[in-house]
PDB file of C-alpha atoms in Angstrom:
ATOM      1  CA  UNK A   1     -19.513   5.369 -27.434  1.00 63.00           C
ATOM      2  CA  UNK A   2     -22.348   5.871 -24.616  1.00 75.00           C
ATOM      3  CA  UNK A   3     -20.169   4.795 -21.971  1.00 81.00           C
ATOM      4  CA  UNK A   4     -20.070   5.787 -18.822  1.00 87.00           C
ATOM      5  CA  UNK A   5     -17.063   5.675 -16.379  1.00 89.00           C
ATOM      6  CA  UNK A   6     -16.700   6.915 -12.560  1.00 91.00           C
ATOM      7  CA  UNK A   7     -13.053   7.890 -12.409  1.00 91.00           C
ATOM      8  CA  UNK A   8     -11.473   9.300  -9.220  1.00 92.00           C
ATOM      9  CA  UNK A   9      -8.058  10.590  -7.863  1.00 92.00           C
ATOM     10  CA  UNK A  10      -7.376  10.388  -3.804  1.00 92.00           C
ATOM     11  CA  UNK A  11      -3.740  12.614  -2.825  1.00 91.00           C
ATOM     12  CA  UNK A  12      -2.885  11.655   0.852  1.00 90.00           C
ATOM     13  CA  UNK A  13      -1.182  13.528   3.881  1.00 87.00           C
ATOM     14  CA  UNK A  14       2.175  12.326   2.454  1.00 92.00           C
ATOM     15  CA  UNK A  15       1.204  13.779  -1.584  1.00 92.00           C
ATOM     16  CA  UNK A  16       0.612   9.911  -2.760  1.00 96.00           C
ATOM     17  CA  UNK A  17      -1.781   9.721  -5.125  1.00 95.00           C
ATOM     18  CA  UNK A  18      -4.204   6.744  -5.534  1.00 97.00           C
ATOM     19  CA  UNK A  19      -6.391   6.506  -9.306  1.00 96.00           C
ATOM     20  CA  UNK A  20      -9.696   4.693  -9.132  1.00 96.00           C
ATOM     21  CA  UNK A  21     -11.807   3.828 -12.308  1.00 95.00           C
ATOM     22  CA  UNK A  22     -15.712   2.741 -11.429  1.00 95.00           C
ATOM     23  CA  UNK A  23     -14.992   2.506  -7.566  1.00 95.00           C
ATOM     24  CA  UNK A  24     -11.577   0.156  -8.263  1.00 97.00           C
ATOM     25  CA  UNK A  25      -8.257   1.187  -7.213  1.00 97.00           C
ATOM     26  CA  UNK A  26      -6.069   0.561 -10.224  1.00 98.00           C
ATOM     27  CA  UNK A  27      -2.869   2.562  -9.517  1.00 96.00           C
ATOM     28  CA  UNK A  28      -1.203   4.134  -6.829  1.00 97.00           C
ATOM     29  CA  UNK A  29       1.785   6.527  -7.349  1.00 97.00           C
ATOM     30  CA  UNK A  30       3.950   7.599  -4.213  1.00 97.00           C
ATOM     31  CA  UNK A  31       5.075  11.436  -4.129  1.00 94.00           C
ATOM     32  CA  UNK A  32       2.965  12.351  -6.926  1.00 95.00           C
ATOM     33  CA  UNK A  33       2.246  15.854  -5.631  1.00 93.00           C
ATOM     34  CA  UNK A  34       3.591  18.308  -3.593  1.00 92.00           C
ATOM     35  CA  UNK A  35       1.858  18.854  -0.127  1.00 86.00           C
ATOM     36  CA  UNK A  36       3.185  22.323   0.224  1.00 87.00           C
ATOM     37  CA  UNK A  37       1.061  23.548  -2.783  1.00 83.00           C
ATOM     38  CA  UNK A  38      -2.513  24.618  -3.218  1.00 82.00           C
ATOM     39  CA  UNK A  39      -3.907  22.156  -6.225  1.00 85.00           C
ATOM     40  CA  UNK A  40      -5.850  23.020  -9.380  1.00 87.00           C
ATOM     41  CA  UNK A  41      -8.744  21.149 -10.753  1.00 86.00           C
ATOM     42  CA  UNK A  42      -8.595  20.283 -14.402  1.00 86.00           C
ATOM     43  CA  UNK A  43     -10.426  17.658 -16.768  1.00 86.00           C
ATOM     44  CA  UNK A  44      -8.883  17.056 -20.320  1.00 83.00           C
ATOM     45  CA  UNK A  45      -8.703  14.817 -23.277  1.00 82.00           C
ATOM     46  CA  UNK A  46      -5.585  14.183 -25.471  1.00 79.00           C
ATOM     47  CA  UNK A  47      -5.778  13.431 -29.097  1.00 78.00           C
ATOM     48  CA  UNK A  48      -2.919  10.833 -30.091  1.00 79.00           C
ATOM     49  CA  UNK A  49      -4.182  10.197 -33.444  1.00 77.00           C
ATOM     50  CA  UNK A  50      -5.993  11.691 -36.247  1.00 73.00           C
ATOM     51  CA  UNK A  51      -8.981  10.735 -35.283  1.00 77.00           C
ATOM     52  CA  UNK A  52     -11.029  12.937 -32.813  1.00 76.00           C
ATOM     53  CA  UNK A  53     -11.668  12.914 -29.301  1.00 77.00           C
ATOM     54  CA  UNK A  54     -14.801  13.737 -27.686  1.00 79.00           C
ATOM     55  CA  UNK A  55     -15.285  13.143 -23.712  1.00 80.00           C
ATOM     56  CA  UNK A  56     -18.450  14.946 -22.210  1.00 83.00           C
ATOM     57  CA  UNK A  57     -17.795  15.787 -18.688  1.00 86.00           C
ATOM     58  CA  UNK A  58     -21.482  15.216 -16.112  1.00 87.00           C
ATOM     59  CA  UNK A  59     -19.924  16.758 -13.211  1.00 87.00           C
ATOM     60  CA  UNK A  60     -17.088  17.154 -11.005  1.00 89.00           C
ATOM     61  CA  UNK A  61     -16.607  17.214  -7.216  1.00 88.00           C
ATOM     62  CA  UNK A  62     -13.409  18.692  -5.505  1.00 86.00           C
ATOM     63  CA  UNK A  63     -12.822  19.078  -1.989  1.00 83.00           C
ATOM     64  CA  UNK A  64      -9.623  19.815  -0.190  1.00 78.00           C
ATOM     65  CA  UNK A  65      -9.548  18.092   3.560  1.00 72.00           C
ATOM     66  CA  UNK A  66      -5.873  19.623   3.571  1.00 59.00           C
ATOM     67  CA  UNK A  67      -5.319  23.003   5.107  1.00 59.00           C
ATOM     68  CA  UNK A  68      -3.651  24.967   2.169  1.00 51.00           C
TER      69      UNK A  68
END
């Protein structure tokens, strides 16, 4: 509760896809995306539970260095 988290998602040239959390790099996953594509933004929270979920989103910044 009151937490706040920096998370981030960087797709190469080659469609690997490296997942930070607070500035860190804590997974990178190889192929993870088509490069022939355009890509969609999208921000969501899964409920696994009974219990619910509540994320408040600040902001988000999406830019596309690819030409697509």
């Amino acid at each position: 509760a009151a937490t706040y988290a920096t998370f981030r998602v960087a797709i190469d040239t080659t469609g690997a896809a490296t997942f930070f959390y607070n500035g860190r790099a804590k997974f990178k996953k190889a192929l993870a995306v088509a490069t022939t594509v355009g890509l969609c933004p999208f921000f969501g929270i899964r409920n696994n539970g009974a219990a619910a979920h509540v994320a408040n989103l600040d902001y988000i910044k999406c830019w596309c260095d690819r030409g697509v």
